[in-house]
Structures are given as structure tokens and as C-alpha cells.
Short mmCIF file of C-alpha atoms in Angstrom, two decimals:
data_model
loop_
_atom_site.label_atom_id
_atom_site.label_comp_id
_atom_site.label_asym_id
_atom_site.label_seq_id
_atom_site.Cartn_x
_atom_site.Cartn_y
_atom_site.Cartn_z
CA THR A 1 -18.31 4.18 -18.05
CA TRP A 2 -18.39 2.05 -20.80
CA GLY A 3 -21.05 -0.66 -19.39
CA LEU A 4 -18.01 -2.39 -18.02
CA SER A 5 -17.15 -3.64 -14.37
CA PHE A 6 -15.07 -1.64 -12.37
CA SER A 7 -12.16 -4.42 -12.21
CA GLN A 8 -12.70 -4.20 -16.26
CA GLU A 9 -12.17 -0.86 -16.46
CA MET A 10 -8.98 -0.39 -13.80
CA LYS A 11 -7.56 -3.27 -16.48
CA ILE A 12 -8.06 -1.12 -19.41
CA MET A 13 -7.19 1.94 -17.47
CA TYR A 14 -3.71 -0.04 -16.43
CA ALA A 15 -3.17 -1.14 -19.99
CA ILE A 16 -3.50 2.48 -21.56
CA LEU A 17 -1.39 3.87 -18.67
CA LEU A 18 1.71 1.08 -19.18
CA SER A 19 1.31 1.60 -23.13
CA PHE A 20 1.76 5.52 -22.51
CA CYS A 21 5.00 4.88 -20.83
CA LEU A 22 6.35 2.26 -22.82
CA ILE A 23 5.89 4.71 -25.67
CA TRP A 24 7.23 7.58 -23.84
CA VAL A 25 10.34 5.71 -23.18
CA THR A 26 10.95 4.24 -26.36
CA PHE A 27 11.04 7.99 -27.73
CA GLN A 28 13.44 9.47 -25.15
CA GLU A 29 17.02 9.95 -26.24
CA ASP A 30 18.70 8.79 -23.23
CA PRO A 31 16.10 5.61 -22.24
CA SER A 32 16.18 4.83 -18.40
CA LEU A 33 14.05 3.45 -16.13
CA ALA A 34 11.28 5.92 -15.75
CA PHE A 35 8.43 3.42 -14.56
CA VAL A 36 7.61 0.25 -13.23
CA ALA A 37 4.36 -1.32 -12.81
CA GLN A 38 3.62 -4.56 -10.86
CA PHE A 39 0.69 -6.26 -10.95
CA ILE A 40 -0.16 -9.15 -7.98
CA TYR A 41 -2.77 -11.21 -7.36
CA SER A 42 -4.30 -11.49 -3.64
CA GLY A 43 -2.50 -13.94 -1.36
CA ALA A 44 -4.66 -17.11 0.03
CA ARG A 45 -8.09 -16.28 0.56
CA PHE A 46 -10.94 -17.84 2.49
CA PRO A 47 -13.52 -19.68 0.42
CA ALA A 48 -16.74 -17.46 0.17
CA GLN A 49 -19.22 -20.70 0.04
CA VAL A 50 -18.39 -24.58 0.46
CA SER A 51 -21.23 -26.84 0.18
CA GLY A 52 -23.81 -24.22 0.66
CA LYS A 53 -22.48 -22.47 3.92
CA TRP A 54 -20.81 -19.23 3.98
CA PHE A 55 -18.02 -18.45 5.83
CA LYS A 56 -17.73 -15.60 8.17
CA ASN A 57 -14.64 -14.19 6.72
CA PHE A 58 -15.59 -15.16 3.07
CA GLY A 59 -13.10 -13.55 0.76
CA GLY A 60 -10.76 -12.02 3.19
CA LEU A 61 -7.10 -13.22 3.41
CA THR A 62 -5.90 -16.19 5.40
CA ASN A 63 -3.18 -15.54 7.63
CA VAL A 64 -1.02 -17.39 5.19
CA GLY A 65 -2.28 -15.13 2.50
CA ILE A 66 -1.41 -12.13 4.81
CA ARG A 67 2.21 -13.34 5.18
CA GLN A 68 2.53 -14.22 1.41
CA LEU A 69 2.20 -10.61 0.68
CA TYR A 70 3.89 -9.24 3.45
CA LEU A 71 7.05 -11.46 2.37
CA LEU A 72 6.20 -10.26 -1.44
CA GLY A 73 6.48 -6.67 -0.01
CA ARG A 74 9.83 -7.51 1.77
CA GLU A 75 11.25 -8.87 -1.19
CA MET A 76 10.41 -5.59 -3.29
CA ARG A 77 11.70 -3.48 -0.43
CA LYS A 78 14.96 -5.26 -1.15
CA GLN A 79 15.00 -4.67 -5.01
CA TYR A 80 13.42 -1.25 -5.51
CA ILE A 81 14.69 0.15 -2.36
CA GLU A 82 17.70 -1.36 -0.65
CA ASP A 83 19.41 -2.86 -3.61
CA GLY A 84 18.26 -0.80 -6.76
CA GLY A 85 17.65 2.68 -4.94
CA LEU A 86 14.33 3.27 -6.97
CA LEU A 87 12.37 4.12 -4.27
CA ASP A 88 13.07 6.50 -1.12
CA SER A 89 13.22 4.30 2.01
CA LYS A 90 10.09 6.30 3.52
CA TYR A 91 6.87 6.49 1.83
CA ASN A 92 6.67 9.26 -0.75
CA PRO A 93 3.12 9.38 -2.36
CA PHE A 94 4.78 10.85 -5.95
CA GLN A 95 6.94 7.82 -6.28
CA PHE A 96 4.76 5.23 -5.26
CA LEU A 97 1.34 4.30 -6.10
CA LEU A 98 -0.60 1.37 -4.83
CA ARG A 99 -3.92 0.41 -6.09
CA ALA A 100 -6.49 -2.62 -5.45
CA SER A 101 -9.20 -3.64 -7.53
CA ASN A 102 -12.66 -3.99 -6.81
CA ASP A 103 -12.84 -8.06 -7.48
CA SER A 104 -13.18 -9.51 -3.91
CA TYR A 105 -12.94 -6.24 -2.08
CA ARG A 106 -11.69 -7.62 1.25
CA ALA A 107 -8.95 -9.83 -0.32
CA THR A 108 -7.46 -7.14 -2.53
CA ILE A 109 -7.60 -4.14 0.15
CA MET A 110 -5.95 -6.79 2.85
CA SER A 111 -3.37 -7.83 0.10
CA ALA A 112 -2.49 -4.33 -0.59
CA TYR A 113 -1.83 -3.32 3.40
CA ALA A 114 -0.08 -6.57 3.90
CA TYR A 115 2.16 -5.71 0.59
CA SER A 116 2.69 -2.31 1.82
CA ARG A 117 3.64 -3.36 5.37
CA GLY A 118 6.75 -5.35 4.06
CA LEU A 119 7.73 -2.80 1.59
CA TYR A 120 7.73 0.22 4.14
CA LEU A 121 8.77 -1.41 7.44
CA PRO A 122 7.97 -0.02 10.74
CA GLY A 123 10.33 2.85 11.80
CA THR A 124 10.35 4.35 8.16
CA GLY A 125 7.14 6.60 8.85
CA TYR A 126 6.72 10.22 9.34
CA LEU A 127 8.19 12.33 12.08
CA LEU A 128 6.53 15.34 13.87
CA ASN A 129 8.58 18.67 14.88
CA LYS A 130 8.21 20.13 17.89
CA TYR A 131 5.34 22.22 17.28
CA GLN A 132 3.41 19.45 15.78
CA MET A 133 4.17 17.21 18.71
CA GLU A 134 2.64 19.71 20.67
CA ASN A 135 -0.73 20.61 18.55
CA ALA A 136 -1.31 17.25 17.08
CA VAL A 137 -4.34 16.39 19.33
CA PRO A 138 -8.01 16.32 18.41
CA PRO A 139 -10.46 18.54 20.24
CA THR A 140 -11.76 16.03 22.91
CA ASN A 141 -10.93 15.11 26.36
CA PHE A 142 -8.42 12.13 26.89
CA THR A 143 -8.02 10.37 29.91
CA ASN A 144 -4.26 9.26 29.26
CA ILE A 145 -2.99 11.83 26.62
CA THR A 146 0.39 12.33 28.48
CA ASN A 147 1.20 8.47 28.34
CA ILE A 148 0.07 8.25 24.71
CA LYS A 149 2.51 11.05 23.61
CA LYS A 150 5.03 9.85 25.53
CA ASP A 151 4.85 6.67 23.77
CA LEU A 152 4.74 8.35 20.21
CA GLY A 153 7.50 10.34 20.84
CA ASN A 154 8.04 12.31 18.00
CA ALA A 155 6.34 9.72 15.38
CA ALA A 156 2.91 10.22 13.55
CA LEU A 157 1.95 6.84 14.49
CA LEU A 158 3.09 4.00 16.97
CA ASN A 159 6.11 2.08 15.76
CA TYR A 160 6.69 4.98 13.22
CA LEU A 161 4.38 3.22 10.88
CA SER A 162 4.07 4.55 7.34
CA LEU A 163 0.43 5.13 5.90
CA ILE A 164 0.03 4.04 2.44
CA HIS A 165 -2.35 5.50 -0.15
CA ILE A 166 -4.43 2.89 -1.57
#
């Protein structure tokens, strides 16, 4: 490190990456969209401290903040997936990278999750083939594994949710 905080290093890294991408696109014979960077701030947060009193959920998102980032994710889904065709409708880790800075850790991670839930809706998650469905059970004793497998069907997660790398 250069004696900088994690968030300062992240900002420098993003600036270098964005600059590289802009230079690369500039020197292409047929310039077309090759990279999109979106920087967002967390949604509405709980205050950490008011009048000397610490809050239980300090720094985390409020329900309003969760809704704000979910709605932003839905709007980006419309622009990048439904209308623009820039991203696959199912999460593809080679197309989409989501990062959260370390500033106010709870709020940024919660914001990233809420945003990703809007971008990749339930029903767009991973499917298992027959072999995977039969063998995707951890080596432990379950009391109701038959019911759980029935609820899941061929989905990796309930409601076909997608896991997004953060």
C-alpha cells in the first residue's frame, strides 16, 4: 500500500481502470461500447451516533435505503438488460463486477446486495441438472431433506435467486 486508506486505494484503482478503458476505446478503429462503470453511494443509513448515544444498527441501511438501492438496481436492469441487451438476464460473473468500498462497511455491503437484488430478480438464478440435484447435499443428517429438495426443484437457491460476487 501507499499509506492510504482502503477507500482511497479503491478510488485510485477505479480511476486507473476507468482511464485505461477510456484510452483503449479511444484507439479502436471501430469504437463501440466496451465497458460501463457505475459508481453509486449507499442508500439512506442509520446514524452512528446522535447526542452521544450509539444506535444498534449504526451505519447500516434503513428500510428506505434498501428500497432506494433495490429500485436503482431495477432501473439499471431495464437499461442494461431489458432495453440495452448489454448484460445477460442471468448473472454472468464475466460480464458484471460489483464492489463495495470499506467506508461504513455495513451500508456499502447492504447497498450492494439490495442493488443486485433489483438487477438480477428472483427467477434468474442457477439451475441444476439431474445429477447435481441428486448429489448437491452436504454430508450431514437432515430431518427434512426430502421437503427441502422438493421446494427447491432444480433451483440452486429457493426462488431461483442469483448469488452476486461482491
